[in-house]
PDB file of C-alpha atoms in Angstrom:
ATOM      1  CA  MET T 185      73.200 -30.314 -17.828  1.00  0.00           C
ATOM      2  CA  THR T 186      71.548 -28.841 -14.795  1.00  0.00           C
ATOM      3  CA  ALA T 187      70.935 -25.224 -13.934  1.00  0.00           C
ATOM      4  CA  LYS T 188      69.414 -23.530 -10.935  1.00  0.00           C
ATOM      5  CA  THR T 189      68.980 -19.786 -10.990  1.00  0.00           C
ATOM      6  CA  GLY T 190      68.152 -18.311  -7.536  1.00  0.00           C
ATOM      7  CA  PRO T 191      65.650 -20.050  -5.296  1.00  0.00           C
ATOM      8  CA  GLY T 192      63.437 -21.263  -8.137  1.00  0.00           C
ATOM      9  CA  PRO T 193      63.069 -24.860  -9.679  1.00  0.00           C
ATOM     10  CA  ALA T 194      66.051 -26.559 -11.108  1.00  0.00           C
ATOM     11  CA  VAL T 195      66.214 -26.933 -14.957  1.00  0.00           C
ATOM     12  CA  ARG T 196      67.768 -29.959 -16.488  1.00  0.00           C
ATOM     13  CA  GLN T 197      68.368 -31.239 -20.047  1.00  0.00           C
ATOM     14  CA  ALA T 198      65.570 -33.627 -20.792  1.00  0.00           C
ATOM     15  CA  ALA T 199      66.511 -37.282 -21.369  1.00  0.00           C
ATOM     16  CA  PRO T 200      65.213 -39.119 -24.519  1.00  0.00           C
ATOM     17  CA  SER T 201      63.129 -41.355 -22.303  1.00  0.00           C
ATOM     18  CA  GLN T 202      60.998 -38.257 -21.401  1.00  0.00           C
ATOM     19  CA  LEU T 203      59.670 -37.793 -24.858  1.00  0.00           C
ATOM     20  CA  GLY T 204      56.393 -39.238 -24.003  1.00  0.00           C
ATOM     21  CA  ALA T 205      56.030 -37.014 -20.951  1.00  0.00           C
ATOM     22  CA  LEU T 206      56.989 -34.023 -23.074  1.00  0.00           C
ATOM     23  CA  ALA T 207      54.273 -34.846 -25.592  1.00  0.00           C
ATOM     24  CA  ARG T 208      51.559 -35.227 -22.942  1.00  0.00           C
ATOM     25  CA  VAL T 209      52.514 -32.055 -21.155  1.00  0.00           C
ATOM     26  CA  LEU T 210      52.775 -29.913 -24.223  1.00  0.00           C
ATOM     27  CA  ALA T 211      49.554 -31.312 -25.788  1.00  0.00           C
ATOM     28  CA  ARG T 212      47.696 -30.261 -22.669  1.00  0.00           C
ATOM     29  CA  ALA T 213      49.412 -26.908 -22.376  1.00  0.00           C
ATOM     30  CA  PHE T 214      48.755 -26.053 -26.093  1.00  0.00           C
ATOM     31  CA  ALA T 215      45.304 -27.583 -26.296  1.00  0.00           C
ATOM     32  CA  ASP T 216      43.708 -24.245 -27.059  1.00  0.00           C
ATOM     33  CA  ASP T 217      46.687 -22.326 -28.497  1.00  0.00           C
ATOM     34  CA  PRO T 218      45.671 -20.685 -31.730  1.00  0.00           C
ATOM     35  CA  MET T 219      49.063 -21.044 -33.320  1.00  0.00           C
ATOM     36  CA  ILE T 220      49.018 -24.801 -32.698  1.00  0.00           C
ATOM     37  CA  ARG T 221      45.287 -25.382 -33.450  1.00  0.00           C
ATOM     38  CA  TRP T 222      44.744 -23.394 -36.570  1.00  0.00           C
ATOM     39  CA  PRO T 223      46.431 -25.949 -38.864  1.00  0.00           C
ATOM     40  CA  PHE T 224      44.312 -28.800 -37.206  1.00  0.00           C
ATOM     41  CA  PRO T 225      40.745 -27.465 -36.892  1.00  0.00           C
ATOM     42  CA  ASP T 226      39.102 -30.862 -36.872  1.00  0.00           C
ATOM     43  CA  LEU T 227      41.126 -33.338 -34.917  1.00  0.00           C
ATOM     44  CA  ALA T 228      39.184 -36.476 -34.029  1.00  0.00           C
ATOM     45  CA  ASP T 229      40.944 -36.800 -30.688  1.00  0.00           C
ATOM     46  CA  PRO T 230      42.735 -33.451 -29.957  1.00  0.00           C
ATOM     47  CA  GLU T 231      44.833 -34.499 -27.024  1.00  0.00           C
ATOM     48  CA  ALA T 232      46.025 -37.836 -28.627  1.00  0.00           C
ATOM     49  CA  ASP T 233      46.620 -36.192 -32.008  1.00  0.00           C
ATOM     50  CA  LEU T 234      48.543 -33.306 -30.469  1.00  0.00           C
ATOM     51  CA  GLN T 235      50.643 -35.699 -28.564  1.00  0.00           C
ATOM     52  CA  LEU T 236      51.554 -37.159 -32.002  1.00  0.00           C
ATOM     53  CA  CYS T 237      52.499 -33.730 -33.177  1.00  0.00           C
ATOM     54  CA  PHE T 238      54.731 -32.943 -30.273  1.00  0.00           C
ATOM     55  CA  ARG T 239      56.423 -36.327 -30.532  1.00  0.00           C
ATOM     56  CA  ALA T 240      57.198 -35.695 -34.162  1.00  0.00           C
ATOM     57  CA  TRP T 241      58.505 -32.170 -33.522  1.00  0.00           C
ATOM     58  CA  ASN T 242      60.705 -33.230 -30.638  1.00  0.00           C
ATOM     59  CA  ALA T 243      61.988 -36.711 -31.244  1.00  0.00           C
ATOM     60  CA  ALA T 244      65.167 -35.334 -32.771  1.00  0.00           C
ATOM     61  CA  ASN T 245      65.232 -32.195 -30.654  1.00  0.00           C
ATOM     62  CA  ILE T 246      65.515 -34.207 -27.516  1.00  0.00           C
ATOM     63  CA  GLU T 247      68.359 -36.322 -28.953  1.00  0.00           C
ATOM     64  CA  LEU T 248      70.111 -33.017 -29.965  1.00  0.00           C
ATOM     65  CA  GLY T 249      69.917 -31.729 -26.362  1.00  0.00           C
ATOM     66  CA  LEU T 250      67.597 -28.863 -27.143  1.00  0.00           C
ATOM     67  CA  VAL T 251      64.825 -29.917 -24.741  1.00  0.00           C
ATOM     68  CA  PHE T 252      64.999 -28.870 -21.035  1.00  0.00           C
ATOM     69  CA  GLU T 253      62.613 -29.780 -18.183  1.00  0.00           C
ATOM     70  CA  ALA T 254      61.723 -28.586 -14.689  1.00  0.00           C
ATOM     71  CA  GLY T 255      59.431 -29.941 -11.955  1.00  0.00           C
ATOM     72  CA  ASP T 256      60.253 -33.662 -12.736  1.00  0.00           C
ATOM     73  CA  GLY T 257      58.817 -33.296 -16.244  1.00  0.00           C
ATOM     74  CA  ALA T 258      55.892 -31.052 -15.440  1.00  0.00           C
ATOM     75  CA  GLY T 259      57.330 -28.281 -17.665  1.00  0.00           C
ATOM     76  CA  PHE T 260      59.361 -28.407 -20.797  1.00  0.00           C
ATOM     77  CA  ALA T 261      61.162 -25.823 -22.972  1.00  0.00           C
ATOM     78  CA  VAL T 262      62.863 -26.146 -26.396  1.00  0.00           C
ATOM     79  CA  TRP T 263      65.776 -23.658 -26.582  1.00  0.00           C
ATOM     80  CA  VAL T 264      67.743 -23.470 -29.858  1.00  0.00           C
ATOM     81  CA  PRO T 265      71.106 -21.899 -29.668  1.00  0.00           C
ATOM     82  CA  PRO T 266      72.545 -20.382 -32.870  1.00  0.00           C
ATOM     83  CA  ASP T 267      74.943 -23.230 -33.514  1.00  0.00           C
ATOM     84  CA  ARG T 268      72.016 -25.746 -33.646  1.00  0.00           C
ATOM     85  CA  ALA T 269      69.641 -23.636 -35.639  1.00  0.00           C
ATOM     86  CA  GLY T 270      70.294 -25.578 -38.872  1.00  0.00           C
ATOM     87  CA  SER T 271      69.766 -28.943 -37.299  1.00  0.00           C
ATOM     88  CA  TRP T 272      66.528 -27.694 -35.571  1.00  0.00           C
ATOM     89  CA  LEU T 273      65.136 -26.514 -38.961  1.00  0.00           C
ATOM     90  CA  GLU T 274      65.934 -29.845 -40.508  1.00  0.00           C
ATOM     91  CA  THR T 275      64.106 -31.664 -37.752  1.00  0.00           C
ATOM     92  CA  GLU T 276      61.078 -29.503 -38.244  1.00  0.00           C
ATOM     93  CA  ARG T 277      61.070 -30.149 -41.878  1.00  0.00           C
ATOM     94  CA  LEU T 278      61.487 -34.037 -41.432  1.00  0.00           C
ATOM     95  CA  SER T 279      58.426 -33.989 -39.178  1.00  0.00           C
ATOM     96  CA  ARG T 280      56.081 -32.465 -41.708  1.00  0.00           C
ATOM     97  CA  PRO T 281      54.945 -35.764 -43.301  1.00  0.00           C
ATOM     98  CA  VAL T 282      53.631 -36.858 -39.912  1.00  0.00           C
ATOM     99  CA  ILE T 283      51.900 -33.530 -39.372  1.00  0.00           C
ATOM    100  CA  VAL T 284      50.367 -33.498 -42.824  1.00  0.00           C
ATOM    101  CA  GLY T 285      48.560 -36.706 -42.030  1.00  0.00           C
ATOM    102  CA  LEU T 286      46.683 -35.070 -39.294  1.00  0.00           C
ATOM    103  CA  THR T 287      45.461 -32.131 -41.463  1.00  0.00           C
ATOM    104  CA  ASP T 288      42.386 -31.749 -43.635  1.00  0.00           C
ATOM    105  CA  ASP T 289      44.087 -29.685 -46.340  1.00  0.00           C
ATOM    106  CA  ASN T 290      47.258 -31.685 -47.047  1.00  0.00           C
ATOM    107  CA  GLY T 291      49.262 -29.442 -44.691  1.00  0.00           C
ATOM    108  CA  ALA T 292      48.424 -26.206 -46.517  1.00  0.00           C
ATOM    109  CA  ARG T 293      47.623 -24.266 -43.305  1.00  0.00           C
ATOM    110  CA  TYR T 294      50.502 -25.752 -41.509  1.00  0.00           C
ATOM    111  CA  ASP T 295      52.933 -24.785 -44.252  1.00  0.00           C
ATOM    112  CA  ARG T 296      51.458 -21.301 -44.449  1.00  0.00           C
ATOM    113  CA  ILE T 297      51.713 -20.502 -40.684  1.00  0.00           C
ATOM    114  CA  TRP T 298      55.179 -21.962 -40.182  1.00  0.00           C
ATOM    115  CA  ASP T 299      56.718 -20.505 -43.314  1.00  0.00           C
ATOM    116  CA  TRP T 300      55.205 -17.166 -42.388  1.00  0.00           C
ATOM    117  CA  ILE T 301      56.734 -17.404 -38.871  1.00  0.00           C
ATOM    118  CA  GLU T 302      60.055 -18.552 -40.134  1.00  0.00           C
ATOM    119  CA  GLY T 303      60.261 -15.473 -42.321  1.00  0.00           C
ATOM    120  CA  ARG T 304      59.903 -13.223 -39.440  1.00  0.00           C
ATOM    121  CA  VAL T 305      62.669 -14.721 -37.231  1.00  0.00           C
ATOM    122  CA  PRO T 306      65.707 -12.499 -37.429  1.00  0.00           C
ATOM    123  CA  ALA T 307      68.585 -13.770 -39.538  1.00  0.00           C
ATOM    124  CA  GLU T 308      71.282 -13.200 -36.917  1.00  0.00           C
ATOM    125  CA  PRO T 309      72.702 -15.316 -34.060  1.00  0.00           C
ATOM    126  CA  LEU T 310      70.147 -15.638 -31.269  1.00  0.00           C
ATOM    127  CA  TRP T 311      68.708 -18.072 -28.751  1.00  0.00           C
ATOM    128  CA  TYR T 312      65.237 -19.097 -29.966  1.00  0.00           C
ATOM    129  CA  LEU T 313      62.534 -20.225 -27.503  1.00  0.00           C
ATOM    130  CA  ASP T 314      60.730 -22.647 -29.854  1.00  0.00           C
ATOM    131  CA  GLN T 315      58.427 -24.269 -27.343  1.00  0.00           C
ATOM    132  CA  LEU T 316      57.478 -23.678 -23.720  1.00  0.00           C
ATOM    133  CA  GLY T 317      54.702 -25.546 -21.854  1.00  0.00           C
ATOM    134  CA  VAL T 318      53.796 -26.379 -18.233  1.00  0.00           C
ATOM    135  CA  ASP T 319      51.130 -28.993 -17.344  1.00  0.00           C
ATOM    136  CA  PRO T 320      47.986 -27.014 -16.412  1.00  0.00           C
ATOM    137  CA  SER T 321      47.842 -28.585 -12.927  1.00  0.00           C
ATOM    138  CA  ARG T 322      51.351 -27.116 -12.242  1.00  0.00           C
ATOM    139  CA  GLN T 323      51.030 -23.705 -13.878  1.00  0.00           C
ATOM    140  CA  GLY T 324      51.772 -20.712 -11.657  1.00  0.00           C
ATOM    141  CA  GLY T 325      54.436 -22.383  -9.762  1.00  0.00           C
ATOM    142  CA  GLY T 326      57.450 -20.870 -11.423  1.00  0.00           C
ATOM    143  CA  LEU T 327      58.380 -23.688 -13.684  1.00  0.00           C
ATOM    144  CA  GLY T 328      57.793 -21.708 -16.890  1.00  0.00           C
ATOM    145  CA  ARG T 329      59.717 -18.721 -15.511  1.00  0.00           C
ATOM    146  CA  ALA T 330      62.623 -20.973 -14.565  1.00  0.00           C
ATOM    147  CA  LEU T 331      62.712 -22.581 -18.048  1.00  0.00           C
ATOM    148  CA  VAL T 332      62.599 -19.180 -19.728  1.00  0.00           C
ATOM    149  CA  GLN T 333      65.348 -17.752 -17.415  1.00  0.00           C
ATOM    150  CA  PHE T 334      67.487 -20.843 -18.193  1.00  0.00           C
ATOM    151  CA  GLY T 335      67.728 -19.737 -21.924  1.00  0.00           C
ATOM    152  CA  LEU T 336      68.034 -16.085 -21.106  1.00  0.00           C
ATOM    153  CA  ASP T 337      71.071 -16.708 -18.913  1.00  0.00           C
ATOM    154  CA  ARG T 338      72.792 -18.622 -21.707  1.00  0.00           C
ATOM    155  CA  ALA T 339      71.882 -16.039 -24.271  1.00  0.00           C
ATOM    156  CA  ALA T 340      73.260 -13.324 -21.922  1.00  0.00           C
ATOM    157  CA  THR T 341      76.519 -15.253 -21.315  1.00  0.00           C
ATOM    158  CA  ALA T 342      76.969 -15.380 -25.041  1.00  0.00           C
ATOM    159  CA  GLY T 343      76.123 -11.801 -25.494  1.00  0.00           C
ATOM    160  CA  LEU T 344      73.203 -12.636 -27.757  1.00  0.00           C
ATOM    161  CA  PRO T 345      69.474 -11.829 -27.867  1.00  0.00           C
ATOM    162  CA  ALA T 346      66.636 -14.271 -27.290  1.00  0.00           C
ATOM    163  CA  PHE T 347      63.633 -14.465 -29.458  1.00  0.00           C
ATOM    164  CA  LEU T 348      60.170 -16.047 -29.405  1.00  0.00           C
ATOM    165  CA  GLU T 349      56.740 -15.838 -30.824  1.00  0.00           C
ATOM    166  CA  THR T 350      53.280 -16.266 -29.225  1.00  0.00           C
ATOM    167  CA  ALA T 351      49.707 -16.342 -30.325  1.00  0.00           C
ATOM    168  CA  ARG T 352      48.325 -15.701 -26.794  1.00  0.00           C
ATOM    169  CA  GLU T 353      47.947 -12.121 -25.892  1.00  0.00           C
ATOM    170  CA  ARG T 354      47.859 -12.947 -22.234  1.00  0.00           C
ATOM    171  CA  ASN T 355      51.396 -14.227 -22.504  1.00  0.00           C
ATOM    172  CA  LEU T 356      52.763 -10.861 -23.353  1.00  0.00           C
ATOM    173  CA  GLY T 357      52.888  -9.594 -19.779  1.00  0.00           C
ATOM    174  CA  PHE T 358      54.643 -12.694 -18.575  1.00  0.00           C
ATOM    175  CA  TYR T 359      57.366 -12.360 -21.134  1.00  0.00           C
ATOM    176  CA  ALA T 360      57.677  -8.611 -20.681  1.00  0.00           C
ATOM    177  CA  SER T 361      58.266  -9.205 -16.957  1.00  0.00           C
ATOM    178  CA  MET T 362      61.332 -11.253 -18.032  1.00  0.00           C
ATOM    179  CA  GLY T 363      62.707  -8.567 -20.250  1.00  0.00           C
ATOM    180  CA  PHE T 364      61.151  -9.306 -23.643  1.00  0.00           C
ATOM    181  CA  ARG T 365      59.471  -6.700 -25.697  1.00  0.00           C
ATOM    182  CA  VAL T 366      57.262  -6.877 -28.785  1.00  0.00           C
ATOM    183  CA  VAL T 367      59.231  -6.212 -31.942  1.00  0.00           C
ATOM    184  CA  ASP T 368      56.707  -7.317 -34.546  1.00  0.00           C
ATOM    185  CA  GLU T 369      53.134  -8.595 -34.810  1.00  0.00           C
ATOM    186  CA  GLY T 370      50.799  -9.615 -37.545  1.00  0.00           C
ATOM    187  CA  THR T 371      48.022 -11.952 -38.547  1.00  0.00           C
ATOM    188  CA  VAL T 372      48.769 -15.113 -40.631  1.00  0.00           C
ATOM    189  CA  PRO T 373      47.296 -14.728 -44.149  1.00  0.00           C
ATOM    190  CA  ASP T 374      44.023 -16.315 -45.089  1.00  0.00           C
ATOM    191  CA  GLY T 375      42.360 -16.398 -41.734  1.00  0.00           C
ATOM    192  CA  GLY T 376      45.210 -17.376 -39.399  1.00  0.00           C
ATOM    193  CA  PRO T 377      45.902 -16.237 -35.910  1.00  0.00           C
ATOM    194  CA  ARG T 378      47.470 -13.081 -34.687  1.00  0.00           C
ATOM    195  CA  ILE T 379      50.996 -13.677 -33.602  1.00  0.00           C
ATOM    196  CA  TRP T 380      53.402 -11.507 -31.502  1.00  0.00           C
ATOM    197  CA  PHE T 381      57.183 -11.620 -31.954  1.00  0.00           C
ATOM    198  CA  MET T 382      59.244 -10.789 -28.826  1.00  0.00           C
ATOM    199  CA  ARG T 383      62.996 -10.158 -28.315  1.00  0.00           C
ATOM    200  CA  CYS T 384      65.075  -9.725 -25.210  1.00  0.00           C
ATOM    201  CA  ASP T 385      68.534  -8.255 -25.757  1.00  0.00           C
ATOM    202  CA  PRO T 386      71.486  -9.103 -23.514  1.00  0.00           C
ATOM    203  CA  PRO T 387      72.512  -6.750 -20.688  1.00  0.00           C
ATOM    204  CA  ARG T 388      74.968  -4.143 -21.841  1.00  0.00           C
TER     205      ARG T 388
END
């Protein structure tokens, strides 16, 4: 599957052979992201350990066709359509034993943050942007925008909203420029990060 919207970069479905590249890119892109780092405050080798996380999270996602890339693997997004939501949730649950092994509290913070987030995702058909990351050396070149627009186009074609969450306040303007608006925000209990939930409704 390949899509090109306007003059921007082409977006393609990622191949399973790109799992390693995806893990490297997302580990660098999320190195200081509060939502990713809060469950893992004391990683011995943050980049290597986060690569293990992103491999665990996405090994099944990439086989299911939920991962998309742009810029020859410099940027990746995980877009979950409504008919794959159940499979995606199951892959996340199956990855938890790997993740727990990297925590210092038997996964308590990890379970707390992701259960809290899951409880705030609307229970309605939608396209969910689970992950988006561009290698820091390639940020600002339109790859992230192309990957977001790819999912928005498919959601609009289906007449469905798109939804995401972010723990970086600086991301709000970027997503707002693409039609998202903040619909909820809050702080994860027991010292967790502040998270914003954003929604983009299809054109009427």
